[in-house]
mmCIF file of C-alpha atoms in Angstrom:
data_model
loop_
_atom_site.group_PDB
_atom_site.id
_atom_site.type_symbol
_atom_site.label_atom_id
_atom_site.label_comp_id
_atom_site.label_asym_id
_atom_site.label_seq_id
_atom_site.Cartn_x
_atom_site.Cartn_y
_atom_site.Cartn_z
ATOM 1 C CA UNK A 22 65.890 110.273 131.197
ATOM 2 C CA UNK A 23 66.074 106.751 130.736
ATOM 3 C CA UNK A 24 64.232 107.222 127.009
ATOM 4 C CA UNK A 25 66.911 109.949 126.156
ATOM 5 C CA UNK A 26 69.350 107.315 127.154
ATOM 6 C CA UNK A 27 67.976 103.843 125.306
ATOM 7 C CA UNK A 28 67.528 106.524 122.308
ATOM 8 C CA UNK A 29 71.226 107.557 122.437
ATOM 9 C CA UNK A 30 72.642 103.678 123.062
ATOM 10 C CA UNK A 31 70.471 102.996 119.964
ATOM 11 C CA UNK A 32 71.980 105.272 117.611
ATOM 12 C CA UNK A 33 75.311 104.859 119.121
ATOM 13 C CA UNK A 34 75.147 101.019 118.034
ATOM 14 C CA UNK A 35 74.127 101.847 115.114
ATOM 15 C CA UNK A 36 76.896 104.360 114.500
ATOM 16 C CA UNK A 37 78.697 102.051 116.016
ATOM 17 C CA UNK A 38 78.296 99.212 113.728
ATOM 18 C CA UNK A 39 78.249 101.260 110.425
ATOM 19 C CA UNK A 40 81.881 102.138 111.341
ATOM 20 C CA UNK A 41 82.763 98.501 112.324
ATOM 21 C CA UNK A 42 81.740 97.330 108.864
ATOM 22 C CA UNK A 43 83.176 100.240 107.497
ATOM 23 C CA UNK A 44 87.138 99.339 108.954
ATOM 24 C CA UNK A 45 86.104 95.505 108.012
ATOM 25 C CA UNK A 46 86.298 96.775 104.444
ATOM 26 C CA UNK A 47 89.839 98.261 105.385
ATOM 27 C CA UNK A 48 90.933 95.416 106.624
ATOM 28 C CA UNK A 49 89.885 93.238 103.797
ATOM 29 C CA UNK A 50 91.579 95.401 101.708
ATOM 30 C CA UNK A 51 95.153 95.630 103.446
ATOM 31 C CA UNK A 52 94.977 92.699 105.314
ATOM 32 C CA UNK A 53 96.175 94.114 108.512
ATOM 33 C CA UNK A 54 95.060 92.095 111.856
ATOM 34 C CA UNK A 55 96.331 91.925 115.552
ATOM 35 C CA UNK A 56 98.411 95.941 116.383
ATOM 36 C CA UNK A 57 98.074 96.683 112.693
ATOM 37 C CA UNK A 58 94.223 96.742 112.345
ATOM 38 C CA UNK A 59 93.669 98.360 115.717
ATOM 39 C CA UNK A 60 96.471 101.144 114.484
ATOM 40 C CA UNK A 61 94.181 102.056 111.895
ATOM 41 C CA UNK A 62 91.205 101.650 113.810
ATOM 42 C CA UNK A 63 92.358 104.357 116.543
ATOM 43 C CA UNK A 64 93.679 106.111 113.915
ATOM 44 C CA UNK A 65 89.994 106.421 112.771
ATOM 45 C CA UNK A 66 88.341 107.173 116.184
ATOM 46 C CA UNK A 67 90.688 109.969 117.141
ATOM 47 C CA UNK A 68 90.485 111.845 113.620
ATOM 48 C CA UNK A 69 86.423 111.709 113.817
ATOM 49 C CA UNK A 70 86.584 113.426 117.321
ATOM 50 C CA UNK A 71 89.917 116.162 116.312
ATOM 51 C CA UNK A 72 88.430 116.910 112.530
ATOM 52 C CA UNK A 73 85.499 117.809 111.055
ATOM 53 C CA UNK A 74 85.125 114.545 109.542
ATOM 54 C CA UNK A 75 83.210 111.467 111.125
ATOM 55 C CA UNK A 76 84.779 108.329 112.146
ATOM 56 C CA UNK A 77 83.265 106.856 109.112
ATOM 57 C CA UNK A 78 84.208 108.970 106.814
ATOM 58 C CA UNK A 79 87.954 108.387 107.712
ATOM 59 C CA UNK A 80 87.414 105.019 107.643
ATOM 60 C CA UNK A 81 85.997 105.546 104.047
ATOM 61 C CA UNK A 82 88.971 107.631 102.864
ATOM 62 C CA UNK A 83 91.309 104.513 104.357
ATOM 63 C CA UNK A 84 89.440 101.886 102.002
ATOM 64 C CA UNK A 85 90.514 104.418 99.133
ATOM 65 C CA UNK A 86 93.982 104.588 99.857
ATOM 66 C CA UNK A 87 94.229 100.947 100.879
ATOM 67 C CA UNK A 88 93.266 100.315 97.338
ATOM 68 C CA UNK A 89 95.621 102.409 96.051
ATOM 69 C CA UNK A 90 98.354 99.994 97.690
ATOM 70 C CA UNK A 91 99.265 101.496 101.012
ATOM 71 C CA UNK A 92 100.309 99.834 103.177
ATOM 72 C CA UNK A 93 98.835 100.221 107.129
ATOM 73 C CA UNK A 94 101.820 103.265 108.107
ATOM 74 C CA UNK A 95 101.686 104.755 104.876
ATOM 75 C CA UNK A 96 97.891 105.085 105.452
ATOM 76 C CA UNK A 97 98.198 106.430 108.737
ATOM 77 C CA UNK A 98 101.231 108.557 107.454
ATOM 78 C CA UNK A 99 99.420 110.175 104.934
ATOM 79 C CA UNK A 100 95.857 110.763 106.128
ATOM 80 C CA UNK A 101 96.445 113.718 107.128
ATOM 81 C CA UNK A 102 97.471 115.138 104.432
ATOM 82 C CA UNK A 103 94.697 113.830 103.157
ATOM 83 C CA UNK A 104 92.026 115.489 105.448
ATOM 84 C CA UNK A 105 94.118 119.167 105.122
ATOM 85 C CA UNK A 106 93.368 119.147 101.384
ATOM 86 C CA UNK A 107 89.801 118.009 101.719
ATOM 87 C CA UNK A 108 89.081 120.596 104.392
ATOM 88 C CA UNK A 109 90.661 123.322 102.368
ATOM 89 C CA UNK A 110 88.164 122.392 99.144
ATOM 90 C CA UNK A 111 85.292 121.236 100.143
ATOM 91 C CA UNK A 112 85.310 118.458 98.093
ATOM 92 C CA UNK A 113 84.309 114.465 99.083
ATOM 93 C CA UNK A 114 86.925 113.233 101.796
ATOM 94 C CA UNK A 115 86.883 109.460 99.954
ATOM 95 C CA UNK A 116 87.850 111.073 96.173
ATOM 96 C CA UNK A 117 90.445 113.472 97.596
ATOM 97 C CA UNK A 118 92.204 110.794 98.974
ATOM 98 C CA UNK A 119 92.419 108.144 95.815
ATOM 99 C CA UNK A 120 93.579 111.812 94.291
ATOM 100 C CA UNK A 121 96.277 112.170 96.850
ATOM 101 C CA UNK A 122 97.114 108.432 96.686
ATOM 102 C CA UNK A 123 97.476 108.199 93.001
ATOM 103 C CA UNK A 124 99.473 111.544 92.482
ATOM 104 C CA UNK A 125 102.005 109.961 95.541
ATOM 105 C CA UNK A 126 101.899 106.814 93.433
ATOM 106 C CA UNK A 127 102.079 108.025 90.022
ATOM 107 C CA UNK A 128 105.144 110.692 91.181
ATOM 108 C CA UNK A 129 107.286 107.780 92.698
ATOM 109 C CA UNK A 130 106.392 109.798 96.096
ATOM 110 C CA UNK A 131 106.262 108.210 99.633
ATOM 111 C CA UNK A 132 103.303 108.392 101.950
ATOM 112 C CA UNK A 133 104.751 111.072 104.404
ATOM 113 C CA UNK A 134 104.461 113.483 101.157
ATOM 114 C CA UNK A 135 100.712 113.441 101.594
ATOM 115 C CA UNK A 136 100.955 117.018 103.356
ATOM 116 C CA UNK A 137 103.237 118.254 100.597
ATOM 117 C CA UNK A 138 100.805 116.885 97.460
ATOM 118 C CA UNK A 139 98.144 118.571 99.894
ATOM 119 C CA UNK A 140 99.705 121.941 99.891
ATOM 120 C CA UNK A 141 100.104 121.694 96.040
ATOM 121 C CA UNK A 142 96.474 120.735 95.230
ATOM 122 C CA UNK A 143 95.357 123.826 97.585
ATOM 123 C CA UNK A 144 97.691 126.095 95.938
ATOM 124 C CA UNK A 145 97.236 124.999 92.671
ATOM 125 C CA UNK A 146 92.960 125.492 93.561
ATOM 126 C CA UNK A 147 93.642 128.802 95.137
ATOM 127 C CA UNK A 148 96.021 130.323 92.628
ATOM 128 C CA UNK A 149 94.215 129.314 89.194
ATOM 129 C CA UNK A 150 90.760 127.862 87.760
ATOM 130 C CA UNK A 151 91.191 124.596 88.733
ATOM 131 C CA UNK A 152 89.984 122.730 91.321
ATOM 132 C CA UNK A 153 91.465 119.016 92.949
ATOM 133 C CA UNK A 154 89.402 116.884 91.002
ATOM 134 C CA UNK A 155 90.616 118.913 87.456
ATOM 135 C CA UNK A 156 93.838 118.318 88.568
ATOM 136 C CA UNK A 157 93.666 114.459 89.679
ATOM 137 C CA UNK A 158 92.335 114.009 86.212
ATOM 138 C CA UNK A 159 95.174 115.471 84.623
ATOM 139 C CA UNK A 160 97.859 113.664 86.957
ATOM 140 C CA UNK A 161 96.321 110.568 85.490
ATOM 141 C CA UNK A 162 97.492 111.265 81.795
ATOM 142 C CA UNK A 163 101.181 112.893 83.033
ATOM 143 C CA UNK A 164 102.488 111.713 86.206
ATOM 144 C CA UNK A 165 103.696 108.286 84.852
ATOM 145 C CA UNK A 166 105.792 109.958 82.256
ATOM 146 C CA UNK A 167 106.701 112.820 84.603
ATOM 147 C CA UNK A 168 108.281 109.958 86.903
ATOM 148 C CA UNK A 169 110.522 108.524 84.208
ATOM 149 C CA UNK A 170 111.759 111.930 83.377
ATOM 150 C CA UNK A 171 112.301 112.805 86.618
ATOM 151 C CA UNK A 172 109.839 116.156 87.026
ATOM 152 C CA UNK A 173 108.960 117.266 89.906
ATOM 153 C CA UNK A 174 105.459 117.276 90.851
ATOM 154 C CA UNK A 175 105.875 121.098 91.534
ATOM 155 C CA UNK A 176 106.523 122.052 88.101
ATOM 156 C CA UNK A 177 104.041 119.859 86.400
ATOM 157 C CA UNK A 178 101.341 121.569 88.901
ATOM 158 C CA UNK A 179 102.847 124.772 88.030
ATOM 159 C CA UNK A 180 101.993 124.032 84.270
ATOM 160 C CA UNK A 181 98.766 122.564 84.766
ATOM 161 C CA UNK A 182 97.671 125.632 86.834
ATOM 162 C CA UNK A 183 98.858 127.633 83.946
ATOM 163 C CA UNK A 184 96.766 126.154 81.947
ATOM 164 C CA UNK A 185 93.547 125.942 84.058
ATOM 165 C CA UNK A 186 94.051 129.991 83.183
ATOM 166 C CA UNK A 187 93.140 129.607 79.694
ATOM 167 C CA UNK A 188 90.249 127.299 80.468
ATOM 168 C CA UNK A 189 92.340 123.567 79.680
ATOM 169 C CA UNK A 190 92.017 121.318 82.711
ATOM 170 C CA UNK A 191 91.449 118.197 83.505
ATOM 171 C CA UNK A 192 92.288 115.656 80.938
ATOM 172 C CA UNK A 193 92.532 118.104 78.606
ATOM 173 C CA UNK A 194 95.492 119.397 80.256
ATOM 174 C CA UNK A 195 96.914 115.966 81.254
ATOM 175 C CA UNK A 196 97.029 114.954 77.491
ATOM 176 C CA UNK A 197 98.149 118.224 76.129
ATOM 177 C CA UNK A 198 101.271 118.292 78.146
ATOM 178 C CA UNK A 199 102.044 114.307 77.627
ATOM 179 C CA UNK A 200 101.987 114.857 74.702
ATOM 180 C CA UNK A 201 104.070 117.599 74.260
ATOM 181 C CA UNK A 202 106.465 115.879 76.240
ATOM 182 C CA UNK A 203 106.506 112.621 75.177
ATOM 183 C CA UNK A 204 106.608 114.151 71.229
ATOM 184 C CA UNK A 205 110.455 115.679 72.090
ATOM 185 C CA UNK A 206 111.063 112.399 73.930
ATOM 186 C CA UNK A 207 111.393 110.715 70.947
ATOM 187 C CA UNK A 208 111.041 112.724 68.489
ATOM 188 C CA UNK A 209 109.663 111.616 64.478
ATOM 189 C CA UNK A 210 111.496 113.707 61.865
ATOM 190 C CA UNK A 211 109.540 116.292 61.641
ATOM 191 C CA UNK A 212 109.220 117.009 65.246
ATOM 192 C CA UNK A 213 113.604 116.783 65.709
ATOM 193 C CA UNK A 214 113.217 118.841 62.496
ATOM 194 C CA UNK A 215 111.100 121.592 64.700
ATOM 195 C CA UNK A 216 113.169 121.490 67.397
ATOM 196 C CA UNK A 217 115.940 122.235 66.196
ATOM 197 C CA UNK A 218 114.457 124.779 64.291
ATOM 198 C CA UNK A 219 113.650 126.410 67.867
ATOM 199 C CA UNK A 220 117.261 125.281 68.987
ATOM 200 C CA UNK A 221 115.157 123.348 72.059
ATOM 201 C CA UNK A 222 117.378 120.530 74.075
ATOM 202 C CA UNK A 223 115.534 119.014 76.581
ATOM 203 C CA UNK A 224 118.166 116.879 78.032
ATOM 204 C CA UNK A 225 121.532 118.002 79.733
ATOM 205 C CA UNK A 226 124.613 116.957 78.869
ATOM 206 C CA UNK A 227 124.876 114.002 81.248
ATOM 207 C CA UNK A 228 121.738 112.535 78.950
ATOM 208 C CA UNK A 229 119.385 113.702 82.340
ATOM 209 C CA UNK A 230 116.325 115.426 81.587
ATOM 210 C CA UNK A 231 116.449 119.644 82.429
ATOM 211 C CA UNK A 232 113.493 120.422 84.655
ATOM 212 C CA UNK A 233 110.187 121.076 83.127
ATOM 213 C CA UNK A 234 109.943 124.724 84.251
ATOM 214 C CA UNK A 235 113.717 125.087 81.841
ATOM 215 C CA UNK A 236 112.117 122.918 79.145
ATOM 216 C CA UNK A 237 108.953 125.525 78.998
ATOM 217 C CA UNK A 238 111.395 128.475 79.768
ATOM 218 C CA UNK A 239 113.222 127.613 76.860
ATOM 219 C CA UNK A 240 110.314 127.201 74.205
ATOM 220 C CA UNK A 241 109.002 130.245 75.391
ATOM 221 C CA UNK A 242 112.164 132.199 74.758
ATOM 222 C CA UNK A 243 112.473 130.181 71.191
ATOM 223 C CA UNK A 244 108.289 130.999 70.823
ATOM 224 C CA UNK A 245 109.100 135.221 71.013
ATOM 225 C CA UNK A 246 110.118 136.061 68.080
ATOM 226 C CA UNK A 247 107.751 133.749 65.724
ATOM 227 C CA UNK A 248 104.565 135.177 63.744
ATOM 228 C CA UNK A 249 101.419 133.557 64.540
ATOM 229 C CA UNK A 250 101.191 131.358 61.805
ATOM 230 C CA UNK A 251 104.391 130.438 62.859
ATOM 231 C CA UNK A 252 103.613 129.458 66.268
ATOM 232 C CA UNK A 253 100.716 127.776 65.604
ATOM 233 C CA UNK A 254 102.866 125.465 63.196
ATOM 234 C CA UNK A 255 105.264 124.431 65.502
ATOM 235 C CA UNK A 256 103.053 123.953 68.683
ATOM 236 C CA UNK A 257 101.090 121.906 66.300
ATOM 237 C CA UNK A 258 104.502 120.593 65.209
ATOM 238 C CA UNK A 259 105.125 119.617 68.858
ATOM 239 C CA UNK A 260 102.013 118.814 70.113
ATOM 240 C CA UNK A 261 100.041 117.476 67.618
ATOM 241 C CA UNK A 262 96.479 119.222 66.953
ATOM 242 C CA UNK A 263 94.783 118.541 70.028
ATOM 243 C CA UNK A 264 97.825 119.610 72.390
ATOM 244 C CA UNK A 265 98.383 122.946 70.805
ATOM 245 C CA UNK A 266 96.063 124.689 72.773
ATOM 246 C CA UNK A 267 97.813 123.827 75.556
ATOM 247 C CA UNK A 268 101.287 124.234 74.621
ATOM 248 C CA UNK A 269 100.481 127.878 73.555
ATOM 249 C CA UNK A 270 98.178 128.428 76.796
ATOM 250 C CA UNK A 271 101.486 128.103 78.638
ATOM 251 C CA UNK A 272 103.591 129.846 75.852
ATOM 252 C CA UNK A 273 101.892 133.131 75.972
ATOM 253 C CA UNK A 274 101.727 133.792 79.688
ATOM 254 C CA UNK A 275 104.671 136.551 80.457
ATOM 255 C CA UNK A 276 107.963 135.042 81.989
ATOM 256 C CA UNK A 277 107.366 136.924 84.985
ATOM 257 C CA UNK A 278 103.452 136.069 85.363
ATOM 258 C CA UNK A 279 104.765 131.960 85.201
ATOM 259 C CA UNK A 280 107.847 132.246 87.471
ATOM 260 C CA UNK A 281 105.879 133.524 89.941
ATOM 261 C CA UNK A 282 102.800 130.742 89.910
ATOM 262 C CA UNK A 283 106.001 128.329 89.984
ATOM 263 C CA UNK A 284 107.231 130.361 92.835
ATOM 264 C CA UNK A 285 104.192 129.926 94.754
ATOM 265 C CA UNK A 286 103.715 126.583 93.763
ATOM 266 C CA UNK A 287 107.704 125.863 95.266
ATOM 267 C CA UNK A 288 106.537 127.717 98.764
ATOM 268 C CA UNK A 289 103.175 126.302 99.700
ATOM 269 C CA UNK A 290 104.038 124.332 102.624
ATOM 270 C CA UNK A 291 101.308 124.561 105.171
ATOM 271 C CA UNK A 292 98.727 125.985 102.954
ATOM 272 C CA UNK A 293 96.532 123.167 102.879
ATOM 273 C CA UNK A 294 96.085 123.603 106.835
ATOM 274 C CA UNK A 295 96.140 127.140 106.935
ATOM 275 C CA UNK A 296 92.651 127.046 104.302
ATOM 276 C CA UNK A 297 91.480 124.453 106.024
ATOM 277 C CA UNK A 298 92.155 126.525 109.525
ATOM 278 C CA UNK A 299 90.042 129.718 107.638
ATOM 279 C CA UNK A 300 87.763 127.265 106.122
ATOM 280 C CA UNK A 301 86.605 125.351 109.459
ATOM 281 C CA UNK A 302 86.499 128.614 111.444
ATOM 282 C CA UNK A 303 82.257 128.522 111.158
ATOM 283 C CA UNK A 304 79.482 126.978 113.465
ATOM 284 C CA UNK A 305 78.526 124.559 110.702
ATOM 285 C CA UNK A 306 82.384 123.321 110.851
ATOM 286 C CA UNK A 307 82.298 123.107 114.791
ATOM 287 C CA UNK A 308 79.030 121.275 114.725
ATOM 288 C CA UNK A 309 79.863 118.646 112.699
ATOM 289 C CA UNK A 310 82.976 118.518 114.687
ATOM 290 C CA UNK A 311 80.989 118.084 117.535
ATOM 291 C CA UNK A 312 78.979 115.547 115.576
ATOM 292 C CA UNK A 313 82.781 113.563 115.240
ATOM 293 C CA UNK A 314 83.589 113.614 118.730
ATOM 294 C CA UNK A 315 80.023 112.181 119.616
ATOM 295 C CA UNK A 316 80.213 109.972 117.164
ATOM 296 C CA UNK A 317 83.724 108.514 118.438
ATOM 297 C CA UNK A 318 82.427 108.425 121.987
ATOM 298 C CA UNK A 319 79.561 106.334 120.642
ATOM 299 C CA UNK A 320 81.786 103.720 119.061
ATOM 300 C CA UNK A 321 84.190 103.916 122.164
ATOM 301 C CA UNK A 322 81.261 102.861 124.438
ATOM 302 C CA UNK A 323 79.407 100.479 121.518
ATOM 303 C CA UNK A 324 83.234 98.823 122.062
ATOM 304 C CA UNK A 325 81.768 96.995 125.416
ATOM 305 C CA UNK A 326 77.813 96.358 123.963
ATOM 306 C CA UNK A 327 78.737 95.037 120.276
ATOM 307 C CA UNK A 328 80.528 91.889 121.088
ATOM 308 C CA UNK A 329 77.543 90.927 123.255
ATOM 309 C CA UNK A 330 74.828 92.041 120.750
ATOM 310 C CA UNK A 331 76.784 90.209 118.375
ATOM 311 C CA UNK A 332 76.475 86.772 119.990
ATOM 312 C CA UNK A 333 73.165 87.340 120.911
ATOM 313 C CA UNK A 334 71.967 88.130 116.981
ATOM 314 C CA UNK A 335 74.434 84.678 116.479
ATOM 315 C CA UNK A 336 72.578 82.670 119.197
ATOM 316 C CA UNK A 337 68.752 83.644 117.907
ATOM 317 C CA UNK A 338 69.623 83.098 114.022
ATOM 318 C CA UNK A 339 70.794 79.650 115.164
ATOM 319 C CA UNK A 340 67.336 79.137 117.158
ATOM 320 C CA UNK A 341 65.610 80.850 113.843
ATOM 321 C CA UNK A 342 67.339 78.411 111.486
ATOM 322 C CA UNK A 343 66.566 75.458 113.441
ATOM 323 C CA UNK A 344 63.087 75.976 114.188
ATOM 324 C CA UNK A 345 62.665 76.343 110.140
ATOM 325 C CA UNK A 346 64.656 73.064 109.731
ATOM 326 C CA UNK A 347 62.012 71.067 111.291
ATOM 327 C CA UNK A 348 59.466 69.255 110.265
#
């Protein structure tokens, strides 16, 4: 008994201490001390012993987001948000929250929209060919302009899903549609030339940008009646050589087969849990659940050992350094 015990206290500290160096990177990073730090901290603890992810793995995702410029509530606002969308992909708990972070960032979105970027990014997976990371790439190349023109990130996930469908994703996608949309922005000659051709108006008559579900609504009604070579001309008119594919990828879907991925897209809320929810329901997920509330319980009780075993490692390096300072 008392071996099963020393073997246990030994890989709690060690658990213990990974995690500890772990938040000391989090706290580097937002410089939160005193209530703050110890908000995250908990914050930490509780999720590795309520979710299938570890202590340190939370602690991990903070870092991420911390660099992304949240502040200590907006981290704890959003994480989880955060830990729904990673749950319902799969994918690596520390890159689905910079994704998160950056789209919330990039979309002029606040930190308590975490569960709503979550529900989008499951959606978006479930519904087309993509998956998260494809579609944190593409945010990258769009979301800044999509901010400034006031699109919502529900109908630029709606066109990068439609667009995953034809095989463009990623940064592909992200490029095609910036520069599609940045091309009518402000328009050269030839492109004002084309759309007017196509009688397409992207703004309203208060100078505001229309949506971007009526801005690709509208070329697609302008789009039916042209031959090929005439389509190909004016995509390639409007989104230079590179971006056509793209611009026709979400062109030649039906108008019913695209208002109803936007549809879905505008009536995801709770998705992200409810996949997770069908996701977790295994014995792998409930054992490394398990594995999270041990590991919590061994940081909990490390809590009263560390500072100890700190100034005792303190007190011999001193004796250590010393004894190799003589002569």
């Amino acid at each position: 008994l008392s071996t099963a015990v020393t073997g246990f206290g030994i890989a709690g500290v060690k658990v213990a201490s990974d995690f500890e160096k772990a938040m000391s990177g989090v706290q580097a990073i937002t410089g939160a001390t005193g209530e703050e730090f110890e908000a995250l901290r908990n914050t930490a603890i509780d999720l590795g012993a309520t979710t299938a992810f570890s202590s340190g793995e939370v602690a991990e995702a903070m870092t991420e987001m911390a660099k992304a410029g949240w502040s200590t509530t907006q981290i704890i606002e959003g994480m989880a948000g955060v830990l729904d969308a990673t749950a319902a992909s799969g994918e690596n708990l520390g890159s689905v929250a910079t994704i998160v972070a950056d789209a919330i960032t990039g979309f002029g979105l606040e930190a308590r929209d975490s569960s709503r970027v979550a529900d989008l990014l499951t959606q978006a997976a479930n519904s087309g060919t993509i998956g998260i990371t494809d579609l944190g790439e593409s945010y990258k190349y769009v979301a800044p302009l999509a901010q400034s023109m006031g699109l919502s990130i529900e109908d630029v996930t709606t066109a990068l899903s439609a667009m995953s469908m034809s095989g463009i994703k990623g940064s592909q996608a992200g490029t095609a549609l910036r520069t599609v949309l940045t091309n009518m922005t402000k328009p050269t000659d030839t492109i004002a030339s084309a759309m007017s051709d196509l009688g397409i108006v992207i703004t309203n008559n208060d100078g505001s940008f229309k949506s971007l579900n009526e801005i690709v609504d509208m070329m697609r009604g302008s789009f039916s009646g042209l031959t090929d070579d005439q389509k190909a001309y004016y995509a390639t008119a409007l989104a230079g050589k590179e971006g056509m594919s793209g611009l026709l990828s979400l062109l030649n879907m039906t108008q019913e087969e695209y208002d109803a991925l936007s549809q879905s897209m505008n009536d995801c809320t709770g998705i992200a849990g409810e996949t997770a929810a069908v996701m977790q329901d295994n014995l792998q997920s409930k054992l490394e659940q398990l594995g999270g509330a041990l590991e919590s319980l061994a940081i909990k009780l490390a809590d009263h050992v560390i500072p100890f075993l700190t100034q005792l490692v303190e007190h011999i390096t001193k004796v250590i350094d010393a004894f190799g300072n003589l002569s």
